[in-house]
């Protein structure tokens, strides 16, 4: 996807779930005794030791002191940093700080609440540890409320075996996903010089499908009344591939391979009438198009893969546009012709790990801000988790190294950040890396996270 400033996210989508729905609490639940992240319920940000103060940080493993061990002591619990420094979460007035374990102000009352959340309070008072909605802002003491609710997210999740093929649901499966799938240098022109020198993929869409890719990120623009695929813009791009051409390849593949499932993510710059017209030109699209909005998924949860296969519902299309944005522009809403608004159905981490070379940023936080954290969830409906793992520019040796570290980032950074396993792993040059991204997807499809964590 192109470098860009994200569109304004004002307006709440009709089906959007920004925060978990409350369920009955667990007053008798035992405080965990393993290493955890103190992760805010409302924002998804972690409490981190920041040079003696405690701040809300984007989840980043333990690279900036985000891991704690709850330890029972007289009068309550200590939250001890796992970095070996001998410091604990403490307080100084209304500020959260770190202090030597056992010093005044390092004992807390940790109490179970609803939806696997906890409160951390000053013993015998109504002062609660309270998060911030901004990265790097201070964690304070305050009153009760959503910002005073925390997950004790385990650093290492317990897992169980993947359910059988006839019972596993869509939200339990992981799919190999190609970032800028159309920018491959094989199917046609995708960008003007010099961007054209840096294809994100080496293989065309048909080869990607045959190799096991099952989700595709595509950037569509309106040119001469039809949706075409370009990187950054279509200016100076001769003969870009029409969106309908690549969708036809996918539909033909699905018709020839019953039981397979494909998802499309549109970075969507085309007016809705242009997109609708392009989709209408794809033969057989409506036969395989899956419509979660018409099946009550937001209330009932995702169907099984076996059910989708039996009904021949094999293709799910998302747009990164918003319902409110289309309405403000006077356009028809895209779900009227089967394109889902992604922010209503998924969560997604920020799309860049950094530049094409040099150090990388492995932090895992929401592309759409703290109003739609990666932890967004409910008791009935679990948003699908799109995990981006690529940089601004696809430099060959860097991509190969990054892809080889994909499983590490999934398990040690992004799974705890989202409190869920990724459903889509988006990479550049999917065939490179050791282990390969396809191998990583295979590993993830052997297990699910154990419930109740």
XYZ file of N, CA, C and O in Angstrom, residues 30-211:
728
model
N -8.255 -15.916 39.928
C -6.925 -15.789 40.512
C -6.070 -14.869 39.664
O -6.099 -14.926 38.433
N -5.293 -14.028 40.304
C -4.367 -13.160 39.596
C -3.306 -14.027 38.938
O -2.745 -14.927 39.577
N -2.995 -13.812 37.660
C -1.969 -14.636 37.000
C -0.634 -14.547 37.721
O -0.293 -13.523 38.338
N 0.138 -15.608 37.595
C 1.473 -15.640 38.210
C 2.558 -15.762 37.148
O 3.699 -16.072 37.458
N 2.211 -15.496 35.894
C 3.162 -15.552 34.783
C 3.443 -14.130 34.307
O 2.774 -13.170 34.701
N 4.435 -13.983 33.447
C 4.755 -12.672 32.886
C 3.596 -12.190 32.024
O 3.062 -12.938 31.204
N 3.224 -10.915 32.189
C 2.080 -10.362 31.481
C 2.426 -8.966 30.959
O 3.380 -8.320 31.393
N 1.615 -8.524 30.018
C 1.563 -7.119 29.630
C 0.389 -6.489 30.362
O -0.703 -7.077 30.420
N 0.592 -5.317 30.916
C -0.486 -4.556 31.514
C -1.060 -3.700 30.398
O -0.565 -2.617 30.085
N -2.114 -4.228 29.768
C -2.616 -3.702 28.501
C -3.981 -3.057 28.714
O -4.906 -3.682 29.229
N -4.108 -1.809 28.296
C -5.330 -1.072 28.575
C -6.496 -1.560 27.739
O -6.382 -1.744 26.519
N -7.608 -1.749 28.395
C -8.833 -2.240 27.752
C -9.341 -1.283 26.676
O -9.776 -1.695 25.598
N -9.294 0.007 26.951
C -9.890 0.984 26.043
C -9.014 1.309 24.846
O -9.519 1.627 23.771
N -7.698 1.230 25.003
C -6.785 1.714 23.961
C -5.901 0.647 23.347
O -5.349 0.857 22.268
N -5.696 -0.477 24.043
C -4.766 -1.494 23.575
C -3.313 -1.162 23.848
O -2.428 -1.959 23.521
N -3.020 -0.006 24.460
C -1.643 0.380 24.756
C -1.179 -0.281 26.042
O -1.971 -0.567 26.948
N 0.132 -0.505 26.144
C 0.717 -1.171 27.297
C 1.339 -0.173 28.260
O 1.903 0.847 27.844
N 1.288 -0.483 29.548
C 1.999 0.297 30.553
C 3.471 -0.105 30.513
O 3.809 -1.283 30.629
N 4.354 0.885 30.349
C 5.780 0.614 30.177
C 6.596 1.492 31.115
O 6.257 2.661 31.360
N 7.681 0.923 31.644
C 8.642 1.711 32.408
C 9.384 2.616 31.439
O 10.009 2.157 30.482
N 9.313 3.913 31.674
C 9.934 4.885 30.776
C 10.855 5.795 31.576
O 10.517 6.937 31.890
N 12.016 5.242 31.954
C 12.997 6.029 32.692
C 12.537 6.437 34.073
O 12.847 7.542 34.526
N 11.779 5.576 34.740
C 11.321 5.866 36.095
C 9.877 6.304 36.167
O 9.272 6.249 37.235
N 9.330 6.752 35.068
C 7.888 6.996 35.007
C 7.238 5.817 34.290
O 7.914 4.980 33.695
N 5.916 5.768 34.324
C 5.184 4.728 33.615
C 4.332 5.423 32.562
O 3.592 6.361 32.858
N 4.476 4.970 31.327
C 3.798 5.611 30.205
C 3.040 4.581 29.392
O 3.338 3.378 29.427
N 2.044 5.042 28.632
C 1.305 4.194 27.702
C 2.088 4.105 26.402
O 2.358 5.124 25.769
N 2.491 2.887 26.037
C 3.294 2.694 24.837
C 2.612 1.723 23.882
O 1.878 0.815 24.304
N 2.896 1.896 22.585
C 2.479 0.890 21.621
C 3.107 -0.449 21.979
O 4.288 -0.504 22.346
N 2.354 -1.552 21.894
C 2.931 -2.858 22.217
C 4.184 -3.142 21.400
O 4.200 -2.995 20.184
N 5.245 -3.565 22.099
C 6.532 -3.771 21.432
C 7.343 -4.824 22.164
O 8.514 -4.626 22.476
N 6.724 -5.949 22.457
C 7.446 -6.967 23.198
C 7.948 -6.395 24.509
O 7.244 -5.654 25.192
N 9.190 -6.704 24.865
C 9.765 -6.100 26.072
C 10.898 -5.150 25.711
O 11.785 -4.884 26.531
N 10.880 -4.627 24.496
C 11.959 -3.751 24.072
C 11.980 -2.437 24.834
O 12.993 -1.752 24.875
N 10.853 -2.030 25.405
C 10.879 -0.855 26.275
C 10.157 -1.133 27.596
O 9.334 -0.360 28.054
N 10.498 -2.286 28.192
C 10.122 -2.600 29.582
C 8.603 -2.640 29.772
O 8.054 -1.941 30.615
N 7.949 -3.493 28.982
C 6.495 -3.597 29.049
C 6.010 -4.853 29.758
O 4.797 -5.048 29.861
N 6.905 -5.693 30.226
C 6.486 -6.965 30.816
C 6.608 -6.923 32.334
O 7.600 -6.424 32.879
N 5.584 -7.508 33.004
C 5.489 -7.480 34.459
C 5.098 -8.863 34.972
O 4.449 -9.635 34.263
N 5.475 -9.152 36.210
C 5.050 -10.396 36.874
C 4.275 -10.028 38.128
O 4.836 -9.401 39.038
N 3.000 -10.377 38.220
C 2.254 -10.152 39.462
C 2.749 -11.109 40.551
O 2.856 -12.322 40.329
N 3.062 -10.571 41.694
C 3.572 -11.361 42.817
C 2.758 -11.010 44.055
O 2.640 -9.828 44.424
N 2.186 -12.041 44.696
C 1.398 -11.811 45.908
C 2.319 -11.420 47.062
O 3.357 -12.060 47.295
N 1.958 -10.365 47.768
C 2.690 -9.900 48.953
C 1.662 -9.545 50.017
O 0.451 -9.516 49.757
N 2.121 -9.262 51.229
C 1.204 -8.841 52.281
C 0.456 -7.585 51.842
O 1.065 -6.602 51.408
N -0.843 -7.645 51.915
C -1.653 -6.477 51.592
C -2.052 -6.365 50.137
O -2.743 -5.410 49.774
N -1.638 -7.298 49.263
C -2.036 -7.217 47.868
C -1.052 -7.858 46.920
O -0.570 -8.979 47.161
N -0.688 -7.153 45.862
C 0.239 -7.663 44.852
C 1.241 -6.591 44.459
O 0.934 -5.392 44.480
N 2.423 -7.054 44.075
C 3.378 -6.210 43.377
C 3.363 -6.595 41.906
O 3.071 -7.735 41.548
N 3.669 -5.625 41.070
C 3.856 -5.883 39.645
C 5.319 -5.613 39.350
O 5.757 -4.460 39.246
N 6.099 -6.686 39.263
C 7.548 -6.604 39.136
C 7.973 -6.606 37.682
O 7.527 -7.447 36.895
N 8.842 -5.682 37.324
C 9.376 -5.651 35.967
C 10.174 -6.917 35.714
O 10.919 -7.376 36.575
N 10.040 -7.477 34.505
C 10.774 -8.696 34.176
C 12.177 -8.417 33.653
O 12.893 -9.349 33.300
N 12.588 -7.141 33.615
C 13.891 -6.826 33.014
C 15.062 -7.026 33.956
O 16.206 -6.706 33.612
N 14.801 -7.560 35.167
C 15.885 -7.863 36.090
C 16.416 -6.680 36.864
O 17.443 -6.787 37.547
N 15.728 -5.547 36.807
C 16.223 -4.335 37.462
C 15.802 -4.229 38.917
O 16.224 -3.314 39.625
N 14.932 -5.132 39.362
C 14.473 -5.086 40.746
C 13.488 -3.975 41.023
O 13.331 -3.555 42.167
N 12.811 -3.479 39.969
C 11.847 -2.410 40.171
C 10.440 -2.931 39.981
O 10.205 -3.937 39.303
N 9.497 -2.227 40.589
C 8.090 -2.578 40.531
C 7.282 -1.367 40.085
O 7.746 -0.226 40.158
N 6.084 -1.632 39.643
C 5.131 -0.571 39.381
C 4.783 0.093 40.701
O 4.400 -0.579 41.669
N 4.938 1.404 40.769
C 4.650 2.129 41.997
C 3.889 3.407 41.705
O 3.386 3.620 40.606
N 3.817 4.265 42.684
C 3.077 5.516 42.534
C 3.751 6.612 43.348
O 4.386 6.369 44.373
N 3.578 7.822 42.863
C 4.082 9.017 43.537
C 3.028 10.091 43.357
O 2.908 10.679 42.287
N 2.235 10.311 44.380
C 1.083 11.183 44.238
C 0.084 10.556 43.288
O -0.323 9.410 43.470
N -0.277 11.272 42.244
C -1.215 10.728 41.258
C -0.504 10.166 40.038
O -1.153 9.803 39.061
N 0.811 10.096 40.076
C 1.587 9.593 38.945
C 1.995 8.146 39.169
O 2.361 7.757 40.290
N 1.962 7.346 38.111
C 2.514 6.000 38.150
C 4.004 6.086 37.850
O 4.417 6.756 36.900
N 4.799 5.407 38.665
C 6.255 5.439 38.529
C 6.776 4.027 38.709
O 6.025 3.092 38.988
N 8.078 3.852 38.539
C 8.717 2.615 38.963
C 9.580 2.914 40.176
O 10.184 3.988 40.281
N 9.620 1.963 41.078
C 10.365 2.126 42.322
C 10.899 0.775 42.753
O 10.449 -0.274 42.267
N 11.863 0.775 43.647
C 12.411 -0.479 44.158
C 11.299 -1.307 44.779
O 10.491 -0.796 45.570
N 11.222 -2.563 44.400
C 10.177 -3.438 44.916
C 10.229 -3.464 46.442
O 11.295 -3.626 47.043
N 9.085 -3.296 47.066
C 9.000 -3.249 48.516
C 8.966 -1.845 49.069
O 8.606 -1.642 50.242
N 9.329 -0.848 48.255
C 9.250 0.537 48.703
C 7.789 0.945 48.852
O 6.877 0.297 48.339
N 7.569 2.022 49.574
C 6.211 2.522 49.750
C 5.573 2.788 48.392
O 6.211 3.336 47.487
N 4.322 2.375 48.271
C 3.597 2.646 47.039
C 3.741 1.600 45.969
O 3.305 1.821 44.826
N 4.325 0.448 46.286
C 4.479 -0.596 45.261
C 3.544 -1.784 45.485
O 3.645 -2.785 44.778
N 2.641 -1.669 46.455
C 1.639 -2.710 46.669
C 0.301 -2.233 46.118
O -0.108 -1.088 46.324
N -0.374 -3.117 45.392
C -1.620 -2.779 44.714
C -2.693 -3.832 45.014
O -2.391 -5.003 45.292
N -3.926 -3.416 44.899
C -5.042 -4.352 44.907
C -5.421 -4.655 43.460
O -5.777 -3.739 42.704
N -5.302 -5.907 43.077
C -5.600 -6.327 41.704
C -6.898 -7.130 41.735
O -6.968 -8.178 42.378
N -7.920 -6.637 41.045
C -9.263 -7.198 41.151
C -9.800 -7.562 39.783
O -9.720 -6.765 38.843
N -10.362 -8.767 39.677
C -10.935 -9.215 38.408
C -12.219 -8.471 38.110
O -13.017 -8.165 39.011
N -12.426 -8.159 36.821
C -13.647 -7.502 36.379
C -14.283 -8.264 35.233
O -14.068 -9.464 35.071
N -15.049 -7.562 34.413
C -15.754 -8.194 33.304
C -14.824 -8.432 32.127
O -13.823 -7.742 31.938
N -15.173 -9.420 31.315
C -14.477 -9.698 30.060
C -12.970 -9.866 30.227
O -12.182 -9.326 29.451
N -12.590 -10.591 31.256
C -11.172 -10.908 31.498
C -10.326 -9.665 31.754
O -9.118 -9.666 31.524
N -10.950 -8.592 32.210
C -10.203 -7.391 32.563
C -9.982 -7.335 34.063
O -10.590 -8.086 34.833
N -9.110 -6.417 34.475
C -8.735 -6.252 35.875
C -8.644 -4.767 36.195
O -8.416 -3.951 35.303
N -8.809 -4.447 37.465
C -8.458 -3.114 37.938
C -7.248 -3.236 38.855
O -7.042 -4.254 39.528
N -6.434 -2.181 38.851
C -5.243 -2.090 39.696
C -5.420 -0.817 40.508
O -5.411 0.294 39.951
N -5.614 -0.972 41.808
C -5.970 0.180 42.627
C -5.075 0.288 43.852
O -4.391 -0.666 44.251
N -5.091 1.482 44.463
C -4.382 1.714 45.719
C -5.178 1.028 46.818
O -6.390 1.262 46.943
N -4.556 0.157 47.607
C -5.314 -0.587 48.622
C -6.139 0.327 49.522
O -5.674 1.370 49.985
N -7.413 -0.055 49.687
C -8.289 0.665 50.588
C -8.801 1.987 50.067
O -9.392 2.762 50.826
N -8.603 2.267 48.769
C -9.047 3.547 48.202
C -9.813 3.302 46.910
O -9.907 2.168 46.423
N -10.327 4.362 46.356
C -10.977 4.300 45.035
C -10.098 4.950 43.981
O -10.597 5.492 42.985
N -8.782 4.904 44.173
C -7.832 5.404 43.186
C -7.356 4.249 42.316
O -6.833 3.255 42.839
N -7.523 4.398 41.010
C -7.222 3.325 40.079
C -6.120 3.726 39.110
O -6.054 4.884 38.679
N -5.297 2.744 38.759
C -4.335 2.955 37.684
C -5.120 3.217 36.409
O -6.001 2.443 36.032
N -4.797 4.330 35.731
C -5.605 4.799 34.608
C -4.720 5.066 33.402
O -3.725 5.785 33.501
N -5.080 4.486 32.263
C -4.289 4.628 31.055
C -4.553 5.939 30.336
O -5.360 6.771 30.762
N -3.859 6.100 29.221
C -4.003 7.281 28.379
C -4.342 6.845 26.970
O -3.957 5.757 26.530
N -5.027 7.710 26.252
C -5.388 7.399 24.875
C -4.282 7.721 23.888
O -4.433 7.491 22.697
N -3.143 8.235 24.366
C -2.056 8.652 23.476
C -0.783 7.873 23.775
O -0.415 7.685 24.945
N -0.094 7.445 22.713
C 1.185 6.777 22.878
C 2.176 7.715 23.565
O 2.267 8.902 23.221
N 2.899 7.193 24.529
C 3.944 7.884 25.294
C 3.403 8.832 26.354
O 4.191 9.466 27.068
N 2.086 8.955 26.499
C 1.527 9.788 27.560
C 1.604 9.054 28.893
O 1.639 7.817 28.959
N 1.628 9.821 29.983
C 1.810 9.245 31.310
C 0.599 8.435 31.743
O -0.546 8.766 31.436
N 0.878 7.349 32.487
C -0.154 6.593 33.179
C -0.326 7.222 34.561
O 0.658 7.518 35.242
N -1.563 7.441 34.971
C -1.858 8.173 36.192
C -2.731 7.349 37.124
O -3.150 6.234 36.793
N -3.037 7.924 38.286
C -4.080 7.404 39.158
C -5.328 8.239 38.934
O -5.255 9.473 38.801
N -6.477 7.578 38.858
C -7.708 8.288 38.594
C -8.903 7.503 39.079
O -8.777 6.561 39.880
N -10.065 7.866 38.552
C -11.307 7.230 38.969
C -11.596 6.017 38.103
O -10.908 5.742 37.116
N -12.654 5.321 38.469
C -13.032 4.133 37.715
C -13.533 4.499 36.325
O -13.874 5.645 36.058
N -13.552 3.543 35.410
C -13.967 3.770 34.030
C -13.185 2.876 33.097
O -12.302 2.109 33.525
N -13.466 2.969 31.810
C -12.821 2.074 30.853
C -11.308 2.240 30.830
O -10.577 1.261 30.633
N -10.799 3.463 31.000
C -9.348 3.655 31.004
C -8.700 3.087 32.268
O -7.474 2.966 32.328
N -9.500 2.723 33.246
C -8.986 2.107 34.469
C -9.150 0.590 34.444
O -8.971 -0.074 35.470
N -9.477 0.042 33.269
C -9.578 -1.409 33.119
C -8.390 -1.905 32.303
O -7.992 -1.282 31.316
N -7.844 -3.022 32.711
C -6.625 -3.546 32.108
C -6.768 -5.033 31.836
O -7.395 -5.766 32.587
N -6.134 -5.447 30.760
C -5.896 -6.872 30.544
C -4.549 -7.236 31.158
O -3.585 -6.466 31.045
N -4.477 -8.373 31.771
C -3.187 -8.965 32.146
C -2.870 -9.980 31.047
O -3.092 -11.178 31.180
N -2.391 -9.461 29.944
C -2.193 -10.265 28.739
C -0.944 -11.118 28.877
O 0.149 -10.587 29.088
N -1.059 -12.427 28.764
C 0.130 -13.275 28.938
C 1.173 -13.017 27.853
O 0.829 -12.831 26.683
N 2.431 -13.004 28.254
C 3.524 -12.849 27.294
C 3.561 -14.050 26.354
O 3.789 -13.914 25.151
N 3.341 -15.228 26.902
C 3.323 -16.460 26.109
C 1.946 -17.109 26.253
O 1.556 -17.507 27.356
N 1.238 -17.203 25.154
C -0.112 -17.763 25.174
C -0.078 -19.289 25.202
O 0.719 -19.918 24.512
N -0.996 -19.854 25.983
C -1.253 -21.283 25.873
C -2.066 -21.532 24.613
O -2.883 -20.692 24.206
N -1.848 -22.664 23.980
C -2.551 -22.987 22.743
C -3.200 -24.357 22.837
O -2.877 -25.165 23.718
N -4.118 -24.598 21.927
C -4.699 -25.929 21.769
C -4.736 -26.245 20.281
O -4.568 -25.361 19.431
N -4.957 -27.508 19.973
C -4.913 -27.933 18.578
C -6.016 -27.267 17.762
O -7.116 -26.997 18.266
N -5.720 -27.011 16.506
C -6.720 -26.459 15.586
C -7.926 -27.392 15.534
O -7.769 -28.619 15.452
N -9.136 -26.856 15.626
C -10.330 -27.710 15.499
C -10.346 -28.460 14.174
O -9.657 -28.095 13.220
N -11.154 -29.491 14.112
C -11.235 -30.330 12.916
C -11.716 -29.517 11.726
O -12.307 -28.439 11.871
N -11.473 -30.026 10.538
C -11.794 -29.297 9.311
C -13.291 -29.010 9.187
O -13.672 -28.049 8.521
N -14.133 -29.801 9.832
C -15.567 -29.559 9.708
C -16.104 -28.613 10.767
O -17.269 -28.208 10.694
N -15.262 -28.216 11.753
C -15.750 -27.332 12.816
C -14.983 -26.014 12.924
O -15.462 -25.089 13.576
N -13.810 -25.906 12.305
C -13.048 -24.667 12.443
C -13.778 -23.515 11.751
O -14.366 -23.677 10.696
N -13.721 -22.348 12.382
C -14.417 -21.178 11.862
C -13.445 -20.251 11.140
O -12.226 -20.348 11.301
N -14.002 -19.326 10.370
C -13.175 -18.425 9.569
C -12.186 -17.654 10.426
O -11.041 -17.437 10.024
N -12.595 -17.249 11.624
C -11.718 -16.455 12.469
C -10.650 -17.278 13.175
O -9.826 -16.716 13.906
N -10.611 -18.586 12.942
C -9.564 -19.434 13.513
C -8.464 -19.765 12.515
O -7.450 -20.358 12.884
N -8.649 -19.363 11.265
C -7.742 -19.754 10.188
C -6.848 -18.572 9.810
O -7.245 -17.409 9.916
N -5.625 -18.866 9.361
C -4.684 -17.854 8.895
C -4.428 -18.041 7.407
O -4.250 -19.166 6.934
N -4.398 -16.920 6.669
C -4.225 -16.954 5.222
C -2.979 -16.169 4.822
O -2.759 -15.043 5.298
N -2.188 -16.723 3.911
C -1.070 -15.991 3.332
C -1.619 -14.864 2.458
O -2.479 -15.094 1.600
N -1.111 -13.652 2.671
C -1.635 -12.450 2.038
C -0.505 -11.698 1.355
O 0.555 -11.501 1.952
N -0.725 -11.272 0.126
C 0.300 -10.525 -0.592
C -0.011 -9.039 -0.571
O -1.073 -8.611 -1.024
N 0.947 -8.279 -0.054
C 0.851 -6.815 -0.044
C 1.103 -6.295 -1.452
O 2.045 -6.717 -2.116
N 0.252 -5.371 -1.909
C 0.351 -4.866 -3.284
C 0.518 -6.022 -4.266
O 1.455 -6.087 -5.065
N -0.435 -6.941 -4.207
C -0.353 -8.167 -5.007
C -0.246 -7.891 -6.497
O 0.388 -8.649 -7.241
N -0.847 -6.804 -6.971
C -0.853 -6.448 -8.390
C 0.489 -5.868 -8.841
O 0.796 -5.847 -10.039
N 1.288 -5.360 -7.894
C 2.569 -4.717 -8.225
C 3.634 -5.790 -8.349
O 4.525 -5.929 -7.505
N 3.524 -6.569 -9.419
C 4.349 -7.770 -9.527
C 5.252 -7.808 -10.753
O 6.069 -8.718 -10.886
N 5.098 -6.860 -11.665
C 5.953 -6.845 -12.840
C 5.707 -7.975 -13.814
O 6.430 -8.107 -14.809
N 4.687 -8.819 -13.534
C 4.396 -9.950 -14.413
C 3.082 -9.772 -15.151
O 2.948 -10.154 -16.314
N 2.081 -9.201 -14.482
C 0.751 -9.081 -15.078
C 0.575 -7.818 -15.905
O -0.370 -7.731 -16.690
N 1.415 -6.819 -15.706
C 1.260 -5.568 -16.430
C 1.888 -4.421 -15.674
O 2.520 -4.607 -14.633
N 1.725 -3.209 -16.185
C 2.314 -2.030 -15.557
C 1.533 -1.648 -14.305
O 0.305 -1.738 -14.279
N 2.258 -1.181 -13.283
C 1.594 -0.845 -12.030
C 2.011 0.512 -11.480
O 1.375 1.029 -10.562
N 3.096 1.103 -11.990
C 3.573 2.385 -11.462
C 4.476 3.037 -12.490
O 5.003 2.387 -13.396
N 4.673 4.325 -12.320
C 5.614 5.056 -13.164
C 7.013 4.955 -12.567
O 7.188 4.544 -11.413
N 8.012 5.342 -13.338
C 9.403 5.335 -12.879
C 9.565 6.385 -11.776
O 8.995 7.470 -11.861
N 10.321 6.127 -10.676
C 11.137 4.946 -10.407
C 10.435 3.881 -9.567
O 11.026 2.841 -9.270
N 9.160 4.137 -9.138
C 8.459 3.160 -8.307
C 8.346 1.827 -9.030
O 8.370 0.756 -8.409
N 8.267 1.869 -10.349
C 8.144 0.636 -11.131
C 9.354 -0.284 -10.968
O 9.276 -1.472 -11.303
N 10.462 0.254 -10.479
C 11.662 -0.559 -10.268
C 11.574 -1.414 -9.008
O 12.443 -2.259 -8.771
N 10.536 -1.204 -8.188
C 10.449 -1.892 -6.902
C 9.133 -2.649 -6.781
O 8.250 -2.267 -6.004
N 8.953 -3.721 -7.541
C 7.731 -4.516 -7.398
C 7.659 -5.152 -6.015
O 8.665 -5.594 -5.465
N 6.457 -5.183 -5.465
C 6.282 -5.824 -4.155
C 6.254 -7.339 -4.253
O 6.595 -8.039 -3.292
N 5.843 -7.848 -5.404
C 5.799 -9.291 -5.621
C 6.541 -9.636 -6.908
O 6.669 -8.802 -7.807
N 7.008 -10.877 -6.973
C 7.717 -11.338 -8.165
C 6.838 -12.138 -9.112
O 7.223 -12.370 -10.259
N 5.683 -12.581 -8.632
C 4.823 -13.476 -9.412
C 3.483 -12.815 -9.690
O 2.986 -12.004 -8.900
N 2.863 -13.192 -10.812
C 1.542 -12.702 -11.150
C 0.464 -13.310 -10.265
O 0.699 -14.249 -9.497
N -0.758 -12.786 -10.397
C -1.855 -13.220 -9.531
C -2.156 -14.709 -9.699
O -2.368 -15.427 -8.714
N -2.176 -15.211 -10.921
C -2.479 -16.634 -11.121
C -1.439 -17.512 -10.440
O -1.781 -18.530 -9.801
N -0.174 -17.147 -10.550
C 0.876 -17.924 -9.885
C 0.751 -17.792 -8.367
O 0.957 -18.775 -7.634
N 0.416 -16.611 -7.883
C 0.223 -16.453 -6.441
C -0.866 -17.402 -5.939
O -0.712 -18.053 -4.902
N -1.953 -17.480 -6.669
C -3.032 -18.390 -6.282
C -2.567 -19.839 -6.251
O -2.835 -20.579 -5.295
N -1.876 -20.257 -7.288
C -1.426 -21.655 -7.341
C -0.387 -21.963 -6.280
O -0.250 -23.112 -5.849
N 0.350 -20.933 -5.825
C 1.373 -21.128 -4.789
C 0.797 -21.142 -3.375
O 1.521 -21.414 -2.418
